[in-house]
Amino acid sequence: RANQQRLAEEQKRRSEEKELARRAEEARLHRLEEERRAVEDEQRADRELLALVPTLGSEGVREQIGRMREDLMAKDDRAALDVALGSLYTLFEQIVRKPEEINFRRVRRDHPKFMEDIGRHVGGREVLIAAGFKLKKLDGVPCFYSHEPHIETNMDGWSDWFDTLKKTLEIVEEEMLK
């Protein structure tokens, strides 16, 4: 009788362990599926953002600032345009002044100050892409990142990169005077 009771308890314990293992595996698979969906959503959003910037370089920067200007002036928000242009000027001026400083060439996409000053506006994020910034995760954080080519092994690439930054700064400065 005691033996039967022990066997029944053992069987019940094994059954509970199997059920726990099944639930844990189900939860793990659900979590993996959610993570996969989140990555797909992020990639889709990145593709959609990149699609908003058909033209790169100086012409693209002008187009995107033009979109920003048009949208903000239609909303009668010259102050927001001035802040956005001022912030873009500061960003590009810092990079041009110290191109080797990675912290100036990396902008967190969700940074509150970036979103408030630039990112929330039509054309704001797109200006960075037109100026050569890439969408990249750095230390797991989604960023706009301007990759500096290695000056010793790719002088032409570095010169083109730096010229684009300087030209973007000039364009922003011109736009600030309008």
XYZ file of C-alpha atoms in Angstrom:
178
model
C 0.000 0.000 0.000
C 2.757 2.491 0.950
C 4.642 1.395 -2.145
C 1.623 2.156 -4.345
C 1.260 5.544 -2.716
C 4.953 6.353 -3.326
C 4.632 5.255 -6.959
C 1.514 7.385 -7.405
C 3.272 10.425 -5.861
C 6.336 9.840 -8.053
C 4.122 9.558 -11.139
C 2.278 12.744 -10.158
C 5.598 14.591 -9.611
C 6.907 13.448 -13.022
C 3.662 14.497 -14.665
C 3.906 17.961 -13.032
C 7.554 18.290 -14.119
C 6.628 17.372 -17.680
C 3.838 19.947 -17.641
C 6.203 22.615 -16.269
C 8.795 21.740 -18.923
C 6.116 21.916 -21.636
C 4.934 25.323 -20.398
C 8.510 26.611 -20.156
C 9.222 25.495 -23.730
C 5.972 27.062 -24.914
C 6.895 30.354 -23.191
C 10.412 30.213 -24.679
C 9.033 29.674 -28.191
C 6.520 32.500 -27.692
C 9.300 34.851 -26.520
C 11.476 33.904 -29.526
C 8.566 34.566 -31.882
C 7.952 37.979 -30.289
C 11.661 38.828 -30.606
C 11.640 37.732 -34.254
C 8.579 39.908 -34.942
C 10.181 42.878 -33.188
C 13.320 42.527 -35.340
C 11.202 42.266 -38.499
C 9.195 45.356 -37.487
C 12.408 47.278 -36.819
C 13.881 46.219 -40.168
C 10.668 47.198 -41.978
C 10.687 50.618 -40.264
C 14.340 51.066 -41.279
C 13.540 50.208 -44.917
C 10.614 52.654 -44.877
C 12.828 55.410 -43.465
C 15.546 54.756 -46.053
C 12.923 54.813 -48.814
C 12.080 58.401 -47.811
C 15.584 59.443 -48.925
C 15.877 58.717 -52.654
C 18.725 61.198 -53.118
C 21.950 61.203 -51.103
C 24.661 63.839 -50.770
C 24.241 67.595 -51.027
C 21.165 67.415 -53.219
C 19.486 64.985 -50.805
C 20.359 67.158 -47.805
C 18.784 70.173 -49.548
C 15.672 68.121 -50.411
C 15.193 66.934 -46.842
C 15.755 70.346 -45.293
C 13.310 71.686 -47.889
C 10.723 69.117 -46.784
C 11.294 70.135 -43.162
C 11.041 73.844 -43.985
C 7.865 73.366 -46.040
C 6.167 71.293 -43.348
C 7.089 73.567 -40.442
C 6.264 76.787 -42.306
C 2.870 75.309 -43.259
C 2.351 74.836 -39.514
C 3.572 78.402 -38.931
C 6.337 77.065 -36.678
C 9.438 79.056 -37.591
C 10.780 78.553 -34.061
C 10.857 74.767 -34.485
C 12.639 75.173 -37.837
C 15.235 77.439 -36.236
C 15.812 74.928 -33.427
C 16.111 72.020 -35.880
C 18.555 73.868 -38.113
C 20.541 75.060 -35.103
C 20.789 71.516 -33.780
C 21.812 70.172 -37.199
C 24.424 72.922 -37.416
C 25.827 71.976 -33.994
C 25.896 68.287 -34.875
C 27.727 68.729 -38.170
C 30.004 71.464 -36.822
C 31.170 69.129 -34.047
C 31.842 66.307 -36.508
C 33.743 68.576 -38.906
C 35.755 70.034 -36.024
C 36.625 66.604 -34.593
C 35.917 63.909 -37.200
C 37.810 61.287 -35.216
C 35.427 61.647 -32.246
C 32.976 58.761 -32.573
C 30.550 60.263 -30.048
C 29.854 63.154 -32.435
C 29.254 60.711 -35.313
C 26.770 58.550 -33.400
C 23.231 59.764 -32.673
C 20.862 57.553 -30.710
C 17.668 57.367 -32.745
C 15.508 57.584 -29.641
C 17.539 60.260 -27.834
C 14.979 62.656 -26.332
C 16.853 65.838 -27.337
C 17.407 64.578 -30.896
C 13.738 63.644 -31.225
C 12.589 66.965 -29.758
C 14.855 69.152 -31.891
C 15.242 67.225 -35.163
C 13.851 63.703 -35.350
C 10.159 64.478 -34.898
C 10.057 66.737 -37.943
C 9.401 65.721 -41.532
C 12.837 65.446 -43.123
C 14.703 65.607 -39.819
C 15.981 62.043 -39.593
C 16.226 61.922 -43.360
C 18.778 64.780 -43.431
C 21.221 62.535 -41.579
C 20.685 59.687 -44.021
C 21.129 62.020 -46.997
C 24.378 63.216 -45.391
C 25.703 59.660 -45.316
C 24.668 58.417 -41.888
C 23.741 54.725 -41.713
C 21.153 53.013 -39.534
C 23.132 50.828 -37.187
C 22.926 49.232 -33.767
C 25.882 50.176 -31.590
C 26.087 48.283 -28.305
C 22.515 47.146 -28.961
C 21.239 50.730 -29.320
C 19.693 51.863 -32.640
C 21.700 54.828 -33.909
C 22.378 57.019 -36.873
C 26.080 56.463 -37.465
C 28.542 58.209 -39.729
C 31.369 55.766 -40.419
C 34.763 57.400 -40.843
C 36.783 55.610 -43.518
C 40.338 54.767 -42.458
C 42.403 57.726 -43.622
C 45.625 55.741 -44.135
C 44.121 52.936 -46.216
C 41.333 54.859 -47.950
C 42.325 58.495 -48.322
C 39.921 59.092 -51.233
C 37.027 57.565 -49.288
C 37.920 59.620 -46.224
C 38.146 62.814 -48.305
C 34.751 62.148 -49.916
C 33.219 61.417 -46.494
C 34.670 64.562 -44.938
C 33.716 66.723 -47.947
C 30.107 65.517 -47.624
C 30.094 66.512 -43.953
C 31.572 69.944 -44.703
C 29.104 70.513 -47.557
C 26.201 69.482 -45.296
C 27.388 71.995 -42.697
C 27.517 74.706 -45.384
C 24.000 73.848 -46.568
C 22.620 73.960 -43.015
C 24.333 77.303 -42.486
C 22.815 78.673 -45.729
C 19.383 77.417 -44.679
C 19.726 79.139 -41.297
C 20.128 82.466 -43.092
C 16.914 82.109 -45.140
